[in-house]
Structure formats: C-alpha cells, structure tokens
XYZ file of C-alpha atoms in Angstrom:
504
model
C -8.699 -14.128 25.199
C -5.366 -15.581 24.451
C -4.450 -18.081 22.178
C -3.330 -21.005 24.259
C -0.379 -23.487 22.180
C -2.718 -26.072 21.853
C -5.170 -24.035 20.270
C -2.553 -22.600 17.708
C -1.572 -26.617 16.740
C -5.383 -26.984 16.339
C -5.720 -24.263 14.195
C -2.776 -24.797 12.006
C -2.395 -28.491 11.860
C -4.733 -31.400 10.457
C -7.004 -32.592 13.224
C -5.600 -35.432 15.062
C -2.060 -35.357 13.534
C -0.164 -33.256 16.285
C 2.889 -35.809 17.999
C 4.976 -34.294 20.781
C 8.381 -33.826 20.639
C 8.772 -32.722 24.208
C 10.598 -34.341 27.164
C 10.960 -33.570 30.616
C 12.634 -30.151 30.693
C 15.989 -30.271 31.717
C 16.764 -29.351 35.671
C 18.230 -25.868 36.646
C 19.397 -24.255 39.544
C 16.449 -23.063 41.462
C 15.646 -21.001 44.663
C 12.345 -22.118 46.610
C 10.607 -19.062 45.674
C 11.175 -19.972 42.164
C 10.971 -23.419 42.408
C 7.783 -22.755 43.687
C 6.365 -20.378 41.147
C 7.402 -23.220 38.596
C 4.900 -25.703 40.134
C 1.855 -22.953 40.084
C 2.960 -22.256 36.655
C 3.002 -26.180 36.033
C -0.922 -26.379 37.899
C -2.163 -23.435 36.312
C -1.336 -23.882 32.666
C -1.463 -27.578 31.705
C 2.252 -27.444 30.655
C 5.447 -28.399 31.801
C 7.064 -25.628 30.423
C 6.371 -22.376 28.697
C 7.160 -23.774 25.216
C 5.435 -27.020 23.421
C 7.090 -28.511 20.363
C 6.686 -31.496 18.511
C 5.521 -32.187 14.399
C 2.163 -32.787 12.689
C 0.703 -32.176 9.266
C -0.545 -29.351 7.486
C -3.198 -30.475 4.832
C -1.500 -33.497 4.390
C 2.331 -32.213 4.368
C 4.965 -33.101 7.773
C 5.878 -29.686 9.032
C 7.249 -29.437 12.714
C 6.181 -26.807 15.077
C 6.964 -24.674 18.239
C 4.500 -22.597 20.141
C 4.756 -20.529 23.652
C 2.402 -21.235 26.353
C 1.558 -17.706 28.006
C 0.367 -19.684 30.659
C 2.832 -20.884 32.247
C 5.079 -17.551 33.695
C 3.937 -15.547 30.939
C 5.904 -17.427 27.733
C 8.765 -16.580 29.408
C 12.225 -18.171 28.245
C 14.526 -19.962 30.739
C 17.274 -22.180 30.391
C 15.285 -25.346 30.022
C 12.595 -23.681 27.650
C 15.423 -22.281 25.422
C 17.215 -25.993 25.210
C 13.848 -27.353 24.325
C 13.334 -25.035 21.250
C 16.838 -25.543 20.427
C 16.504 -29.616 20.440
C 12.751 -29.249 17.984
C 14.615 -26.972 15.632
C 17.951 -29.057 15.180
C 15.117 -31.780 14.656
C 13.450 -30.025 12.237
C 17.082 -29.527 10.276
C 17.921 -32.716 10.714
C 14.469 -34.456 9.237
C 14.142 -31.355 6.285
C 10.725 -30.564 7.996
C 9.791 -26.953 7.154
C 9.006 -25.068 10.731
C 6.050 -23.480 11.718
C 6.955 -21.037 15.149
C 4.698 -18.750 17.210
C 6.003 -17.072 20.050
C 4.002 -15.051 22.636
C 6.111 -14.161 25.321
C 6.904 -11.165 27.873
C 11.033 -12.342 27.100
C 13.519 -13.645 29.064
C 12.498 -15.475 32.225
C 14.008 -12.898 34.614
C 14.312 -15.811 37.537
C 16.835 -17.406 36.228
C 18.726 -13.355 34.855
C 21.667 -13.287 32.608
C 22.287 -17.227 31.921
C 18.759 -17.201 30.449
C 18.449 -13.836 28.527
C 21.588 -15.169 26.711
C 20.255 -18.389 25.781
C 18.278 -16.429 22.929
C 21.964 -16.442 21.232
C 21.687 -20.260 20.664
C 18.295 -19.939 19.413
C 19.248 -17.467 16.990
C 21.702 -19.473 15.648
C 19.808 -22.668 15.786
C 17.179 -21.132 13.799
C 19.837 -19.720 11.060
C 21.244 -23.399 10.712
C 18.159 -24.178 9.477
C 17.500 -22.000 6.741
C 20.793 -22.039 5.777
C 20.513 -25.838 4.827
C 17.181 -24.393 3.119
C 13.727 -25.335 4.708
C 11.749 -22.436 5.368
C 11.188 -20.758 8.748
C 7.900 -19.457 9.081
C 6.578 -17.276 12.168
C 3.209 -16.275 13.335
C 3.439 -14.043 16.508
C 0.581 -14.330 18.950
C -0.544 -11.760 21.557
C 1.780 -10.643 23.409
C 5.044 -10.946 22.005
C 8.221 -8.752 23.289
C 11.307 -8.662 24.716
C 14.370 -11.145 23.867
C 11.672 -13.552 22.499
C 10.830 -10.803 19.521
C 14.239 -9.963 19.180
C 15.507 -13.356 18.004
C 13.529 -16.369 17.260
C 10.652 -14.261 16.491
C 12.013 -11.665 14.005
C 14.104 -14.371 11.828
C 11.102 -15.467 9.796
C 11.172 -16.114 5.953
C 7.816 -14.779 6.673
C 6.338 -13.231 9.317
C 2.269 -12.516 10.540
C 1.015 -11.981 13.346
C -2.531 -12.033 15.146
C -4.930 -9.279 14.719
C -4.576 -6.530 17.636
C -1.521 -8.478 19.117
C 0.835 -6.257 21.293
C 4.140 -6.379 19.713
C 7.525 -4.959 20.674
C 11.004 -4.582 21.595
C 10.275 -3.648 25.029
C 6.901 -3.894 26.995
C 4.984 -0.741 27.883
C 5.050 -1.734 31.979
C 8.635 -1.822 31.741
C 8.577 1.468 29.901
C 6.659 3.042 32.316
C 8.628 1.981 35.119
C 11.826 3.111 33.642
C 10.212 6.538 31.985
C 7.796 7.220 34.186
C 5.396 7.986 31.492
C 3.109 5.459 29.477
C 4.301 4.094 25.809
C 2.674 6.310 22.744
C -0.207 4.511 21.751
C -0.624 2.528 18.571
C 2.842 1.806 17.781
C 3.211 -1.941 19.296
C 0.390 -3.329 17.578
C 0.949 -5.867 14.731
C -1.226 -3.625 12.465
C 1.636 -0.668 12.736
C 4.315 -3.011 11.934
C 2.779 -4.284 9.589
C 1.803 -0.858 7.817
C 6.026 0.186 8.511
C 7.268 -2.927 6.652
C 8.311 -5.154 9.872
C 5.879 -7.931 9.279
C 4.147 -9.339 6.275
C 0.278 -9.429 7.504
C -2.114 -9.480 10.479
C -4.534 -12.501 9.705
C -6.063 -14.770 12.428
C -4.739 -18.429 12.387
C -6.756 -19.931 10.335
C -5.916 -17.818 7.618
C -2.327 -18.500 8.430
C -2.846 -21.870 7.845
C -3.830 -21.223 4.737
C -0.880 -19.004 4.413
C 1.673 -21.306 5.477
C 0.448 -23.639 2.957
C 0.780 -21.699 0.109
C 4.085 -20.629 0.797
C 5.282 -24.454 1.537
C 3.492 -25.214 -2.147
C 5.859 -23.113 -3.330
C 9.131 -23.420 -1.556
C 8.972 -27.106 -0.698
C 8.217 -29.649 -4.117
C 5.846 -32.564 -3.099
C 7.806 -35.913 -4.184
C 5.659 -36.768 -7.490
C 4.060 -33.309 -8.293
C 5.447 -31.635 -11.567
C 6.667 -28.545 -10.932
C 5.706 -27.189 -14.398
C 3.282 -27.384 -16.972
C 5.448 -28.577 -19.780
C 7.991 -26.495 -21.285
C 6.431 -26.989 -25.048
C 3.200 -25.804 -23.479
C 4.575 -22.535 -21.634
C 7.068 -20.727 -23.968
C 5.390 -20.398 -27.029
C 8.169 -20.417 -29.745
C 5.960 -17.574 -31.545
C 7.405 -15.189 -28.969
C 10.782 -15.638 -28.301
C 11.745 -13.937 -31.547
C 13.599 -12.013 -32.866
C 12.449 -10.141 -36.239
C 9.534 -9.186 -35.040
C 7.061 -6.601 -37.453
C 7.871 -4.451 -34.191
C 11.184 -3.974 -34.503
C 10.470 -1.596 -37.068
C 8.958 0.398 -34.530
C 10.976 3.626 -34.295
C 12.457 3.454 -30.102
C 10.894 7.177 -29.721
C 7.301 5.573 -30.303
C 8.107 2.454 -28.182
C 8.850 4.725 -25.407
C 5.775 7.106 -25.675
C 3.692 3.273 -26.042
C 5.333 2.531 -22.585
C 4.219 5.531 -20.654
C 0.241 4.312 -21.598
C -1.406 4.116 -17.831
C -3.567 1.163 -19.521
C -0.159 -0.935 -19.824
C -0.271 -4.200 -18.012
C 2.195 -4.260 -14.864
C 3.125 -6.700 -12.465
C 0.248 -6.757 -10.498
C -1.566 -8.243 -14.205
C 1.300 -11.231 -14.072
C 0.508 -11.988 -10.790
C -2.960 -12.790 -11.655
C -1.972 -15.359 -14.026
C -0.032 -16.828 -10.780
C -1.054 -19.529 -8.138
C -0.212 -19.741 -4.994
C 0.768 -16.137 -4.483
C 1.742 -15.207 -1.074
C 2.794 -11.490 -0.407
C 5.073 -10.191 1.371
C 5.576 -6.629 2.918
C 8.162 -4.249 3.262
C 12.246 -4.877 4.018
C 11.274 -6.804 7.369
C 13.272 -3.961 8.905
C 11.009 -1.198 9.238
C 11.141 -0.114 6.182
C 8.146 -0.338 3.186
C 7.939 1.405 -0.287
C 4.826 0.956 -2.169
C 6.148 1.877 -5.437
C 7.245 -2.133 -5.823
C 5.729 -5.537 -5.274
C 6.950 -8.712 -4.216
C 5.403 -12.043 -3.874
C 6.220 -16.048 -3.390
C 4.575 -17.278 -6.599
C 3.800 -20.404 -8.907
C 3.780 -18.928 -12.619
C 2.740 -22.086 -14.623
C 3.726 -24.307 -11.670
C 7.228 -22.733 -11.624
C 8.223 -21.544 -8.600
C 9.508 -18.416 -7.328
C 9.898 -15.018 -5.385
C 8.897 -12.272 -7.527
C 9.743 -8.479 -7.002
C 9.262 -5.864 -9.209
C 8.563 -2.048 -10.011
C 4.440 -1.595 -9.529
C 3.350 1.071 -12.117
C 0.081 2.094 -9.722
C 2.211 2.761 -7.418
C 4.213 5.731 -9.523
C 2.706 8.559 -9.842
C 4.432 11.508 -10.706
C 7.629 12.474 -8.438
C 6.260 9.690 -6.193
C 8.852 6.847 -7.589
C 10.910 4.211 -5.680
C 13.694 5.226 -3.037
C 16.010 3.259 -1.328
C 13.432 1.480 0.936
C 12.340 -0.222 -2.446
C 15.718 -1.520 -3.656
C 16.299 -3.071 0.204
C 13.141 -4.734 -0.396
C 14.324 -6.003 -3.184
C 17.580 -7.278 -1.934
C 14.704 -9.119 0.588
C 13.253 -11.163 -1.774
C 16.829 -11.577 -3.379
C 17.901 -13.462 -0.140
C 15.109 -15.147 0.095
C 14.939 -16.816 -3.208
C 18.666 -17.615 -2.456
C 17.718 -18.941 0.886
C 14.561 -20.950 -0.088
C 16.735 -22.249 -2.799
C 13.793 -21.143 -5.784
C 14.573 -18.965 -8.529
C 14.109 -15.070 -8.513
C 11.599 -13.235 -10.916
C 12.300 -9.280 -11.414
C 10.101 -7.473 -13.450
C 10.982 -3.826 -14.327
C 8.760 -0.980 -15.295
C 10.030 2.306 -13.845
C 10.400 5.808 -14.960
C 13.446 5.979 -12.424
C 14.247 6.155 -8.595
C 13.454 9.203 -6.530
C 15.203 12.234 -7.155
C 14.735 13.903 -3.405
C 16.943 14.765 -0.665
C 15.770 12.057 1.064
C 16.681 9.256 -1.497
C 19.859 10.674 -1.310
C 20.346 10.753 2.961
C 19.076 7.046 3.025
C 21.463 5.754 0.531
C 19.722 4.983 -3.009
C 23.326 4.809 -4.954
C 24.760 2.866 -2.419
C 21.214 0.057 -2.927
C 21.675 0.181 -6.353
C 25.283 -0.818 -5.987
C 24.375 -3.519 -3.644
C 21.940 -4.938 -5.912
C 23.678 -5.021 -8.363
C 26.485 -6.936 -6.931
C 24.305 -9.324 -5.263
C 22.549 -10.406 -8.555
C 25.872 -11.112 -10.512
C 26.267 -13.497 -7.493
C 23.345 -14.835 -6.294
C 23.413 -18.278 -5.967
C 19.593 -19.052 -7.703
C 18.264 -19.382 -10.935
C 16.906 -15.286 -12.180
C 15.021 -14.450 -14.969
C 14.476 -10.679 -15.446
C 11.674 -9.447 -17.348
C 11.795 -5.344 -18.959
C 7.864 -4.830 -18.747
C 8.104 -1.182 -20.062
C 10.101 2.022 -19.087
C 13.528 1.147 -17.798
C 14.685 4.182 -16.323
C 18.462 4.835 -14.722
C 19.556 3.076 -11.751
C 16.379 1.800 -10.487
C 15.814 0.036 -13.419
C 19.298 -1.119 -14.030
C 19.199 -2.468 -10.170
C 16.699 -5.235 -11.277
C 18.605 -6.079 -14.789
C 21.354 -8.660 -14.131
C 19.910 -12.001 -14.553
C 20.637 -15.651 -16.169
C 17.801 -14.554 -18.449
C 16.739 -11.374 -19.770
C 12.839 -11.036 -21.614
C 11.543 -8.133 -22.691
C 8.341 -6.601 -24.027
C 8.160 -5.641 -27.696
C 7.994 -2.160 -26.353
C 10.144 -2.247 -23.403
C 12.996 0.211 -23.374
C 16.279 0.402 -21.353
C 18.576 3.859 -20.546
C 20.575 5.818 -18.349
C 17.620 8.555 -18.232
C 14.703 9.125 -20.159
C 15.250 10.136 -23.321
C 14.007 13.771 -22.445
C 16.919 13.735 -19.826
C 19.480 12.658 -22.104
C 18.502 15.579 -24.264
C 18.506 18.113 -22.541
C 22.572 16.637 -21.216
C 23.521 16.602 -24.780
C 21.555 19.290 -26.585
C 20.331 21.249 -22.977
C 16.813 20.954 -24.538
C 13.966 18.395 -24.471
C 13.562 18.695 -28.140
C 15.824 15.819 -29.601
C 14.451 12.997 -27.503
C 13.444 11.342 -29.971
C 17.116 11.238 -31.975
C 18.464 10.103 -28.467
C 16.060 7.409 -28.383
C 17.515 6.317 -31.427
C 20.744 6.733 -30.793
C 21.280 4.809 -27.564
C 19.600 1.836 -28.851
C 16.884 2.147 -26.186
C 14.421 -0.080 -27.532
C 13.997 -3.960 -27.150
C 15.151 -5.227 -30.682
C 18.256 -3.234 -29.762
C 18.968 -4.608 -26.627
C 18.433 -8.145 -28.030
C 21.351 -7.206 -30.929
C 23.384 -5.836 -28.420
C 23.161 -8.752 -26.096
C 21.487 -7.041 -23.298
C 17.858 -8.584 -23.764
C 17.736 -12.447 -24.835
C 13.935 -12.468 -25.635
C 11.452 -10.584 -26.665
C 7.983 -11.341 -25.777
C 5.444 -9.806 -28.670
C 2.800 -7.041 -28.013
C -0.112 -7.230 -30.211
C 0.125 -4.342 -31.321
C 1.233 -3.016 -28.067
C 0.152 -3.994 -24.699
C -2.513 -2.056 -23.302
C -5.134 -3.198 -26.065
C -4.884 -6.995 -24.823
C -3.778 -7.070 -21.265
C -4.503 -10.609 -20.350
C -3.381 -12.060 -23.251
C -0.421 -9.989 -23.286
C 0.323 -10.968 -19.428
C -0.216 -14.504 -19.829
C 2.285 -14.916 -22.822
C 4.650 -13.117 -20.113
C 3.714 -15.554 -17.491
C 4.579 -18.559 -19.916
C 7.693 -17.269 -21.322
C 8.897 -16.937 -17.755
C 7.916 -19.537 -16.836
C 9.924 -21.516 -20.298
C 13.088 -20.234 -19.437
C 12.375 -20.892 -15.390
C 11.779 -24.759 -16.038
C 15.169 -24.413 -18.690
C 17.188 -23.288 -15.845
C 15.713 -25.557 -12.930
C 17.879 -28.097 -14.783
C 21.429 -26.585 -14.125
C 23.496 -26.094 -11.440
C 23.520 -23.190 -9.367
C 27.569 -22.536 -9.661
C 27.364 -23.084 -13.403
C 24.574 -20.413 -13.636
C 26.348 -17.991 -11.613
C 29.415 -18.436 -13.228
C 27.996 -17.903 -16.919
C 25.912 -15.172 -15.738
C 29.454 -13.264 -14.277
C 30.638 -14.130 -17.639
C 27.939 -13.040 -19.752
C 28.295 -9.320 -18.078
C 32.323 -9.487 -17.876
C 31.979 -9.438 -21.819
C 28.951 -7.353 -22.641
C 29.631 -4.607 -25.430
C 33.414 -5.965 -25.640
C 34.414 -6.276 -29.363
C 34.742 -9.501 -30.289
C-alpha cells in the first residue's frame, strides 16, 4: 500500500502540529479531456493537487515540508503543482525553516508536455537557493519515485532515504518496455540497490526517518539556548596537547610498526564517543568505497561532518580509490553548505595502486581535494590517527588544525617504499623513517602537526580511553574555532601552507 502525504506528515511531524501552506492551485490552460481527468483526480484522492505543502514540528522544532500525493494523476508535476513547491520552498528560505521533502511521482505531468517537464528547472533552482543561504534540505523518497521528479527536486538532498522496497529511477520500467520492447533488468530500481551503489544514504521506513531527520537537524541547526559544547576547559585536556612528550623519544621506525597494530583504535572507535551520528553513504552519485567513513556528528556537543580513512575496511591491496576521495569531497561540501565544521581523520596505508584507480582518476581527486580544503569556507580540524600514507593520506591533511596521535606518522610512501627508491631494497626503512621526519613529534617541529594527542603507551592497549581523549581534543580546538570568522580562517589556513618548510 502506498504512503498517502498525509500519512508521511503523520509520521514525521508531532501529532496535531501540521498547518497548510497550500492555496488554490493556480489555473492553466486545459482541454476537456484533461480538465476532466483533473476533477476525478480531485474526487478520488482528497487533494487539490498532486503536491501538499505547508510547516509543522518535528519533536518540538519548526521544519516545513512538501510531500506528493500519488493519488491524484499519479504525483505527477504540472505547471500549478511545480509553482506550488516553488512558493513552500522560497517560504522555507525566507523563514530559515529546515525542509523536509518526499516525492513519489511517475514525473512530469505529460497533459500539460514541454511547459511542465521544464518547470523542474525552477524547482531545481529553488531548492539550491535554499541551501545555499544554509538550511538543510532533507529528502525521503516514497514508492514510486521516477522520472523528472527524481531527477531534480528529489536527487538534491543533503541527505537522502528512501522507503523500503520503493521503485526508484530515472526512467520507469513501462516506459522502458514500450520503447525497448523488452522488460527493465530486475533489481536495479529499488532503493536497496541505490543504496548499496552509493546514490542514497539508507532505506528505513518513516518513522525511522523521523528519527533521522532529527538527528541530523540536532546537528546542523543550533536550538536558541542549547550550548553547543561541553566547555572547552572540560574537553581539551591541557595534558595532551603537548609537546615533549616521553614518546617523542620513540624512534619513527617503531612508531610506524606501532601503527600497523590491527588492535589500533580507528574512526569507527571516535564515533562511538559521538552523539547524534547520522551516516551517510557513498558520493550520492553512484559511486561508494567502503574503505572510508563519513558521518554528521556531535563530538562533545560540537558539531560536524566527519570523513575519514576506516582501517576495517583495508585489508591488504583492498585500499581506497578514487570513489573514496569523491566521497570525501561530499562531506567537504556539505560541511561548507550546512555551514558546520569538517572533521578528517586519517589512517591509511595509501590509495589503490590498480589500473582501475588510475582510469577513474585518483591523482586528479587528490588534486581536487586538496584544493578544495585550502579553500573551504568552514572551520577543519584534521586528525593523523595512524599510518599516513602518500596521496590518500595527504588528500585529508590541509586543515585550520592539525592533531595527531603520539604514534601517527606522515610520508610520501611507506618507509619500505622509500627504500627500496633510494637504496632499491626494503632493508633501510627504518633509516628512512628517520630521515624524513615521519613521526608525530617531527611533524609538530616542522609545523605540519599542531598537537599531539598522547598514547598510553600506544593505542591499542587502551582504546576507549585513547579515543575519547581524541574526541575531546577535537572537540577543544572545534569550539576554539567556532569563534572566528570563516574568511579569517581560510585566509590563515592559505597562509599557514603558502609558508610551510620556507626558511625563516
């Protein structure tokens, strides 16, 4: 059975809450026939048109909402629907209400032919106004959903989920068939496979993305009179931002073999220290490496997206590729966009080596992100967990703040590599190590690393205490920066890398 508008705003929204934003939809040119099929449609579904819009609250907090009534012609999207979702979504923009959206729909409203398959232009753009002034844009896509309505307002989602089973596509299998002659393959326009190929972020039924929704909006939306942090004092122990450390007389050789333990805390240990974690799922492109995670987050009430390299998700030549760095120029754009700072964690032992890494343009990601974290216009802290490999790992480096684990280690290749470039044998790796000031305490001289966070002795004998001292160090120097503007952070952060290892 299909989920009907009204039953989506009664699953989403606090009972009773739901106020309409609709009017009487605007006249267009009609033919009898059509005309006609509009007043059925109007009879049969309860609804004046195929789209209902309006505001409410979700456990407690004014969000405004959209929602397609299959109903009435099959969600489809005329003229007068389109201007309706346009008016509710310059609303929402206009009143800083975060929006809630859930299309089903078979597309354009063919009845009314070119005039309305192009009104998904203005919707596009509608919906892009509003993040751009930086509320957040969330979309849950209901069963069916195809066409011109998946291919505009429903794809442009800061998030996107969709119901469980839900047919979901570009173009609908009837209209396949008719033009092919042959039936769809099975199994590929199902929100499950798009999920599982990076398009959306989950398949959960709407209650769930209530709860969802409202994790997300504790994050990227502050609640006038709720501290966003516990207080700085409390969560950057002064014990660990040192420098001096007993460790640093660890030789870098024995830092690096510490590293490689498979007991190490990784990313997936900070996040459990987190609140509020909402993940998300691939590039939102078709495209998913899981070799890397990336989350919305709280870390000691700070908030943030969080991307980083996932050490149980390397194993042996199985390390991350191009897919991984577009994800993470995702969750770059969408800390910019959601205006909250950006959390990178690395821990790699280097991007794939394959001819495939190489055809789908890994140098060219690295490059890109790279570039867009010099200029990103958010607050980034970036956090070397453990191996820092090559380009992979220097893709997640640039930040406003730089942390990194007693035994966390930084270089153009392992240390193996590098021998066997400068002495064409494995043997020396250790003397490299050494040499290219690998190790944290070096980095921290050098100006590469502005913090080290202490292991006790190393990591992997006290994961939870060791990832919670992580958690509060971030989440220090995130409450530090909240305080400054965005330009003046960018603009220090250009610097800081315009002079790095210049004399002087």
């Amino acid at each position: 059975m299909k989920i009907s508008a009204r039953e989506f705003f009664d699953g989403v929204l606090d009972p009773g809450s739901y106020r309409s934003w609709d009017r009487e939809p605007i006249e267009v040119a009609t033919s009898p026939a059509y005309r006609a099929e509009l007043t059925a449609a109007v009879e049969r579904s309860g609804t004046d048109e195929s789209v209902l819009t309006g505001e409410g609250r979700l456990r407690g907090r004014r969000v405004a909402v959209i929602a397609c009534e299959f109903g009435f012609l099959a969600g489809s999207i005329g003229v007068a629907a389109a201007e309706r979702i346009v008016t509710a979504v310059e609303r929402a923009t206009e009143l800083g209400l975060p929006l809630l959206a859930s299309p089903t729909s078979g597309g354009t409203r063919m009845q009314e032919g070119t005039v309305a398959f192009v009104q998904m232009v203005k919707i596009a753009g509608a919906v892009a106004a509003h993040k751009s002034a930086g509320h957040p844009y969330l979309v849950y896509l209901r069963n069916p959903t195809t066409g011109g309505v998946f291919a505009s307002w429903g794809s442009l989602g800061h998030m996107t989920f969709a119901e469980p089973g839900a047919l979901i596509g570009f173009l609908g299998p009837r209209v396949y068939e008719a033009l092919y002659d042959r039936p769809f393959p099975e199994g590929v326009q199902t929100a499950e496979n798009l999920y599982r190929n990076g398009v959306i972020d989950g398949v959960v039924p709407v209650r769930f993305f209530r709860r969802i929704a409202h994790r997300v909006l504790n994050v990227a939306v502050p609640v006038a009179g709720q501290a966003n942090s516990l207080p700085v004092a409390a969560s950057a122990p002064q014990e660990d931002s040192s420098t001096g450390q007993p460790a640093a007389e660890t030789p870098a050789w024995e830092s690096v073999l510490i590293s490689r333990d498979p007991r190490r805390p990784g990313i997936r240990e900070l996040l459990r220290q987190s609140t509020d974690r909402v993940p998300l799922s691939g590039t939102g492109q078709g495209e998913s490496d899981r070799t890397v995670v990336h989350a919305l987050a709280r870390l000691r009430g700070e908030p943030c997206v969080i991307f980083g390299h996932d050490r149980a998700g390397q194993t042996g030549e199985n390390t991350m590729g191009p897919a991984a760095l577009r994800e993470a120029r995702r969750s770059m754009h969408l800390a910019a966009e959601l205006r909250i700072p950006l959390v990178l964690v690395i821990d790699t032992a280097g991007a794939a080596l394959s001819r495939e890494a190489e055809e789908r343009g890994l140098a060219p990601e690295i490059a890109r992100c790279l570039a867009d974290l010099v200029t990103l216009n958010t607050p980034t802290v970036s956090v070397l967990l453990g191996q820092g490999t090559g380009g992979g790992a220097l893709a997640l480096l640039p930040a406003d703040r730089v942390l990194a684990a007693t035994h966390g280690w930084l270089a153009p290749l392992p240390p193996e590599g590098a021998s066997a470039i400068v002495f064409r044998d494995t043997e020396h790796a250790s003397e490299l190590a050494a040499a290219q000031r690998v190790r944290a305490a070096d980095l921290l001289t050098d100006g590469v690393v502005d913090r080290i966070v202490a292991e006790h002795p190393d990591a992997a004998r006290e994961p939870v205490d060791f990832s919670r001292r992580v958690v509060a160090a971030i989440a220090g120097e995130l409450a530090a920066l909240r305080t400054q503007p965005p330009a003046a952070l960018r603009a220090r952060r250009q610097s800081r890398y315009r002079r790095l290892g210049v004399p002087g």
